[in-house]
mmCIF file of C-alpha atoms in Angstrom:
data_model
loop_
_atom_site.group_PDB
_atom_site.id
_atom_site.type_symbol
_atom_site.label_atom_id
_atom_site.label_comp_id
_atom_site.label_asym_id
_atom_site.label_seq_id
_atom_site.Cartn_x
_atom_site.Cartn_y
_atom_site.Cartn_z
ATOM 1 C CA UNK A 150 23.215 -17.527 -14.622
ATOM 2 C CA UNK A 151 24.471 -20.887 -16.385
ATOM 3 C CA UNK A 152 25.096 -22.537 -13.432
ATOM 4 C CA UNK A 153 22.484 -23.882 -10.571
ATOM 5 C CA UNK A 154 24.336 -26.537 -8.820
ATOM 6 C CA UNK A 155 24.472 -25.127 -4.928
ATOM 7 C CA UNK A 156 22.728 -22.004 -5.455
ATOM 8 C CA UNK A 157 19.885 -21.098 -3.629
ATOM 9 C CA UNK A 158 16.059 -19.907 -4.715
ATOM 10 C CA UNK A 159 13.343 -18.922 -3.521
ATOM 11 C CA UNK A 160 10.404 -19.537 -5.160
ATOM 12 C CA UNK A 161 6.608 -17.991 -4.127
ATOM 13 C CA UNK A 162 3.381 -19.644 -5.031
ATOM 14 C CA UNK A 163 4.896 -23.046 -5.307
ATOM 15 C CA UNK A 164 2.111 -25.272 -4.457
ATOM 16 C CA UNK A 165 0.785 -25.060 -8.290
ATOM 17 C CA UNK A 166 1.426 -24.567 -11.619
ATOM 18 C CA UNK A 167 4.614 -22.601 -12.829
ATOM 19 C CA UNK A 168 5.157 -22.254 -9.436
ATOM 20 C CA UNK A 169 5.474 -25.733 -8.889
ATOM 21 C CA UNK A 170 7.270 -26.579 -12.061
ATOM 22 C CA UNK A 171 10.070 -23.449 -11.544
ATOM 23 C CA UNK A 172 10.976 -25.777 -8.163
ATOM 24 C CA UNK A 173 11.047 -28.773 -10.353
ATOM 25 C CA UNK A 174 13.857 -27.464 -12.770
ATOM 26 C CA UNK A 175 15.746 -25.880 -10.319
ATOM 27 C CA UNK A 176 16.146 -29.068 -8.212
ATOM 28 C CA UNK A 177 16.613 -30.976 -10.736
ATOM 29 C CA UNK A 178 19.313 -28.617 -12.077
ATOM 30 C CA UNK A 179 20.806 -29.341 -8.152
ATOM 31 C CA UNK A 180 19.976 -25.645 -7.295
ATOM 32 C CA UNK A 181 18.591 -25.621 -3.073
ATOM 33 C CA UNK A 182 14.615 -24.196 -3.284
ATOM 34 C CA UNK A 183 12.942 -22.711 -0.563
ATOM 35 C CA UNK A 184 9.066 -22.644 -1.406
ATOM 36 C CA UNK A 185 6.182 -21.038 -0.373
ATOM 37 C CA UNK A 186 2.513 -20.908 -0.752
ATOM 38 C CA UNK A 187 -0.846 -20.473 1.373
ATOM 39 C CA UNK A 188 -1.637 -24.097 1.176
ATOM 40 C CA UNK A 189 0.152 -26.574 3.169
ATOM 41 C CA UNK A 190 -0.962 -29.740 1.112
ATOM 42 C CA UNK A 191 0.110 -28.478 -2.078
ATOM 43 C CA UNK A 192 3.339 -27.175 -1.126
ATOM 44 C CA UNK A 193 3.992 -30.370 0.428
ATOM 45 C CA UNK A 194 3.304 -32.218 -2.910
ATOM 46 C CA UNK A 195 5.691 -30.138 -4.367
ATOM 47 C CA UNK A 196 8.272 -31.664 -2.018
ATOM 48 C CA UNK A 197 7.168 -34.889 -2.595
ATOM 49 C CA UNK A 198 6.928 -34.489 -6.578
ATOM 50 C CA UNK A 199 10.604 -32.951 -6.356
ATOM 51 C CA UNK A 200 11.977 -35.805 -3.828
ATOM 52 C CA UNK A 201 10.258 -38.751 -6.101
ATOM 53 C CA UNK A 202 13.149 -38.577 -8.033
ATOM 54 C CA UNK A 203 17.109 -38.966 -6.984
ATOM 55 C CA UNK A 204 18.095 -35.557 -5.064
ATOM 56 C CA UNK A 205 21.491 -34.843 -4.723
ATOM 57 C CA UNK A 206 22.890 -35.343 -1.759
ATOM 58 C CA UNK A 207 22.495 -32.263 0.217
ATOM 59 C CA UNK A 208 20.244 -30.739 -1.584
ATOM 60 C CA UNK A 209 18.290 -28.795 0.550
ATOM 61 C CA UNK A 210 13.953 -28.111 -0.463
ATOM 62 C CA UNK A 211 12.625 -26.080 1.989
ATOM 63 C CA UNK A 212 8.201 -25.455 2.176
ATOM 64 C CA UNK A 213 6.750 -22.764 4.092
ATOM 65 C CA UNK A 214 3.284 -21.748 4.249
ATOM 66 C CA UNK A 215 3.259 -17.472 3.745
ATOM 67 C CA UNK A 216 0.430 -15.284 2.549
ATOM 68 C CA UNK A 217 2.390 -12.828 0.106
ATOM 69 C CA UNK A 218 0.190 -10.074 0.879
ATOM 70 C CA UNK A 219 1.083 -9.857 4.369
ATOM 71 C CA UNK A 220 4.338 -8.075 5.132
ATOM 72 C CA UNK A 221 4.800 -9.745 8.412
ATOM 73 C CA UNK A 222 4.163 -13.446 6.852
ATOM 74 C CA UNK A 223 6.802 -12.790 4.372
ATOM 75 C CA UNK A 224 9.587 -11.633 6.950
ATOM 76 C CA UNK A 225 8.975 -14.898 9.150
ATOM 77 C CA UNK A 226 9.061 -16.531 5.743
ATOM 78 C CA UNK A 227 11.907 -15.068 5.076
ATOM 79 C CA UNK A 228 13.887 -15.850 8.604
ATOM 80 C CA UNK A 229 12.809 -19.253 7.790
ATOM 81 C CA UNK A 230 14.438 -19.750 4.792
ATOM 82 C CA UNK A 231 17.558 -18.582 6.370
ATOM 83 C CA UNK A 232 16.880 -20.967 9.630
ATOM 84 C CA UNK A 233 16.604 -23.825 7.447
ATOM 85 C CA UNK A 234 18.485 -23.416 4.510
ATOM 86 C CA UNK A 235 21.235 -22.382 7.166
ATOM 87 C CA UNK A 236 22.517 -19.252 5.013
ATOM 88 C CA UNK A 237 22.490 -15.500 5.069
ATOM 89 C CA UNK A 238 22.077 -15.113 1.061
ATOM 90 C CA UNK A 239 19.886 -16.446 -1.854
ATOM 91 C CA UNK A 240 20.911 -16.044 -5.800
ATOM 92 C CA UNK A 241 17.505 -16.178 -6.912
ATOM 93 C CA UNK A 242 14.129 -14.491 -6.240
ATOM 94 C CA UNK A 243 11.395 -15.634 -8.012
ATOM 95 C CA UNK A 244 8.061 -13.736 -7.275
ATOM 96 C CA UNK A 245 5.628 -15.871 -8.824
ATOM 97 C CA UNK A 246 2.513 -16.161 -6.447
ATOM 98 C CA UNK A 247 -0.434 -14.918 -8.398
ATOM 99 C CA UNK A 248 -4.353 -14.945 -7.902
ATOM 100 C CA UNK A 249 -7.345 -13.928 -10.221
ATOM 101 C CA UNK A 250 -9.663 -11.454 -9.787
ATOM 102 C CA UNK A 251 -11.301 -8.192 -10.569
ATOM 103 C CA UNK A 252 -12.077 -9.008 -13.890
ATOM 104 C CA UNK A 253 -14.279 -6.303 -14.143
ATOM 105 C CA UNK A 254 -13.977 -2.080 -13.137
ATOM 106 C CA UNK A 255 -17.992 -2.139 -12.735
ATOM 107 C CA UNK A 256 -18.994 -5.773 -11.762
ATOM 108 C CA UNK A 257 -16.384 -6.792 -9.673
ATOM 109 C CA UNK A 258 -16.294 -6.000 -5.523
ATOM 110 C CA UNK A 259 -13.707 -3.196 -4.400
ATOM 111 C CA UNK A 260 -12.457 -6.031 -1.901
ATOM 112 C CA UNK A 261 -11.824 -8.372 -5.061
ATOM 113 C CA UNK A 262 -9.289 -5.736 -6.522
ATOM 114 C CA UNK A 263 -7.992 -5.218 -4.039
ATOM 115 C CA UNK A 264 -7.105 -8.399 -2.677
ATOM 116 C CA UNK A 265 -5.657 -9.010 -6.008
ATOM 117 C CA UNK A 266 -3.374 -6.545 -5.929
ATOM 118 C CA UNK A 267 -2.553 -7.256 -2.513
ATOM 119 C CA UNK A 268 -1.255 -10.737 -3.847
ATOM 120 C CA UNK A 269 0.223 -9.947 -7.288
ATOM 121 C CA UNK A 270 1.604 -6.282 -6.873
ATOM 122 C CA UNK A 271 1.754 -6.452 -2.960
ATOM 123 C CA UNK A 272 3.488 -9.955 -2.815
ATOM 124 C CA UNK A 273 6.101 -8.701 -5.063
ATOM 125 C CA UNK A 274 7.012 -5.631 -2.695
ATOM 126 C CA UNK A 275 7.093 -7.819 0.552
ATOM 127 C CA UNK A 276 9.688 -10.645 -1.013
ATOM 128 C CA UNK A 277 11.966 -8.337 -2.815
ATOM 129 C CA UNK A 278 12.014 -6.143 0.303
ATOM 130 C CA UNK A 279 12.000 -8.714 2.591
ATOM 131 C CA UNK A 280 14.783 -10.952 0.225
ATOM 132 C CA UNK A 281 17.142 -8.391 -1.166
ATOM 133 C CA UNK A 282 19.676 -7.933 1.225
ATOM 134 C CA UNK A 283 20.167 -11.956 0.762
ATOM 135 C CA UNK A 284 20.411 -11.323 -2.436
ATOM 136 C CA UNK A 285 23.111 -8.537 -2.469
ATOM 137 C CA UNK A 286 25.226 -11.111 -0.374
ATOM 138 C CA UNK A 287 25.824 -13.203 -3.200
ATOM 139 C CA UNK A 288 28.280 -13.013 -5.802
ATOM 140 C CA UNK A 289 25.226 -13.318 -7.893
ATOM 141 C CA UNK A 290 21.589 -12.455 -7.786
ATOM 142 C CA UNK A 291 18.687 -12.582 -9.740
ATOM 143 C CA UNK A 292 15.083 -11.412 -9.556
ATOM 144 C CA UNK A 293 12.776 -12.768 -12.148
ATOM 145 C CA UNK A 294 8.652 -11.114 -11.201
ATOM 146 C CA UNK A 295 6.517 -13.084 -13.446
ATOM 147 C CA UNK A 296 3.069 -11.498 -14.685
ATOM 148 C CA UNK A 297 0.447 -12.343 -17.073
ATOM 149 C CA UNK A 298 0.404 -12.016 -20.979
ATOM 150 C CA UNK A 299 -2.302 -9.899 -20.379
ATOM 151 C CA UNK A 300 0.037 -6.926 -19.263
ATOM 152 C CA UNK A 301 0.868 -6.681 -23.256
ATOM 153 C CA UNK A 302 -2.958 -5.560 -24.038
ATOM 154 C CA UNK A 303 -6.051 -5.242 -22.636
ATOM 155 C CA UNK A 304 -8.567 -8.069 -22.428
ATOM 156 C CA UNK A 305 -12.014 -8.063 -21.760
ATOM 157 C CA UNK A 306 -12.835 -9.734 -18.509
ATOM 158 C CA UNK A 307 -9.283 -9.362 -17.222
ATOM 159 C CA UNK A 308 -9.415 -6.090 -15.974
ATOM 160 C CA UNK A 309 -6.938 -6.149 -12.645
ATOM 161 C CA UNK A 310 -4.671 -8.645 -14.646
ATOM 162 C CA UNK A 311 -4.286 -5.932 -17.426
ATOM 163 C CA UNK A 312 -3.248 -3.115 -15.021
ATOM 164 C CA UNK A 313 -1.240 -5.652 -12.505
ATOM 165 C CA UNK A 314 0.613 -7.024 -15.492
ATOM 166 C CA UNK A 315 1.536 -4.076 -16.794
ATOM 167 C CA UNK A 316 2.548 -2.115 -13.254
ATOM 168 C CA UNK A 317 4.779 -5.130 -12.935
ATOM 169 C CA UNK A 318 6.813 -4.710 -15.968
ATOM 170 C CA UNK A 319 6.886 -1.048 -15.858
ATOM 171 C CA UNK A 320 7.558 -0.285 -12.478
ATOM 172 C CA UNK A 321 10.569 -2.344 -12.082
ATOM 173 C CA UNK A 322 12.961 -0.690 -14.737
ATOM 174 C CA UNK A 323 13.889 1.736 -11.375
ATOM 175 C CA UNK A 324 14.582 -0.727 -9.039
ATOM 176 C CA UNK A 325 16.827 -2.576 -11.640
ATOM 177 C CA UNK A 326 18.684 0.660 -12.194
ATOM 178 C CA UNK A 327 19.251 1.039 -8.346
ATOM 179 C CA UNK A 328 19.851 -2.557 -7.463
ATOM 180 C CA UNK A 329 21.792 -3.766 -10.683
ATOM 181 C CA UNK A 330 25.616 -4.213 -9.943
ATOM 182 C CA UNK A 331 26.988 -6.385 -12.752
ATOM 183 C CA UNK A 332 26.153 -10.128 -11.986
ATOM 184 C CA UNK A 333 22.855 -9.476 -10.257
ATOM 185 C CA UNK A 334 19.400 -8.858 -12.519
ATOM 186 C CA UNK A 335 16.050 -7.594 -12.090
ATOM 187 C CA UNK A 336 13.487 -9.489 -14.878
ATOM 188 C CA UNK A 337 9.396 -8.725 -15.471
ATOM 189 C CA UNK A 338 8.309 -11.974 -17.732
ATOM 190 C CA UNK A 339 5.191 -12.774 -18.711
ATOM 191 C CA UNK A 340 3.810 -15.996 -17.597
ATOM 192 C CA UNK A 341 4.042 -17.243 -20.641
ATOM 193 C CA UNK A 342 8.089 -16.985 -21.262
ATOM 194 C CA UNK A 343 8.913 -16.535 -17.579
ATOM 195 C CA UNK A 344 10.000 -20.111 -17.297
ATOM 196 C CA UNK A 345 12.336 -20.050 -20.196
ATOM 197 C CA UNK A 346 14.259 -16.981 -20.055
ATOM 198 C CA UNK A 347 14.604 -17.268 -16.230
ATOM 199 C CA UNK A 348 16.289 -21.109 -17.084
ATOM 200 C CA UNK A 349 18.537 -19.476 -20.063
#
């Protein structure tokens, strides 16, 4: 995709980071965001960060406050963005909320793991369940699940990063294959070259 100007994305974990700063380019490529996060503040300074400069006219940035992990969140999230961005389709999905945790197999808390896969595997699930049929609307659409490095070898102290990373880039291969008509994508960066090749 060359082209932002009057698409639509939705971006998850916006409130922070490369969350925040994949809103950023898109608005200021003129492409409509809908943005989501757990807290409200941040999220909202997202909005305010993006609006600071001159917005096109029209162009539409959308927050909404959605725990990832939570299937039924993620569907009124997902209603929402169609309520307010007044639309039935999206051209891009990016599934970028993340948390840490579980850094170790022996030291860490069952409920830590799990929580973090609940977020970073889980989250994933929910939004491209809950967003694909949007996405199959358009005449083009494109998900881009960003992971960390980590997913590339293991590290000590990143346990549940490791194995999330890497379930994230392997397991989506299949759903590309089914999914994949000619102008729409399914991409597994790593946090560290997500932003670029889901820009180029």
């Amino acid at each position: 995709m060359k082209d932002f100007v009057d698409r639509i994305a939705v971006v998850t974990g916006g409130g922070t980071g490369m969350g925040r700063e994949l809103v950023r380019q898109l608005v200021a490529q003129g492409c409509n965001v809908a943005t989501c996060d757990v807290f409200a503040e941040a999220v909202a300074e997202t909005k305010r960060f993006c609006e600071a400069g001159r917005l096109p006219q029209g162009l539409r940035i959308t927050t909404h406050i959605a725990d990832v992990s939570d299937e039924a969140q993620v569907q009124r999230f997902r209603d929402n963005v169609a309520a307010q961005q007044e639309t039935d389709k999206i051209h891009l999905l990016f599934n970028n909320a993340g948390i840490g945790g579980g850094g170790s197999m022996l030291a860490s808390s069952r409920e830590e793991w799990e929580k973090t896969f609940n977020v970073c595997w889980g989250g994933v699930y929910h939004c491209t369940r809950a967003f694909l049929p949007m996405l199959q609307r358009a005449d083009e659409g494109h998900i881009a699940n960003t992971s960390s490095v980590n997913g590339f070898s293991a590290s000590i102290g990143r346990a549940s990063e490791t194995s999330l990373a890497a379930c994230c880039r392997g397991n989506w291969p299949p759903v590309a294959m089914t999914y994949q008509p000619s102008r729409h994508s399914v991409r597994a960066p790593n946090r560290n070259s997500a932003l670029r090749r889901s820009m180029s």
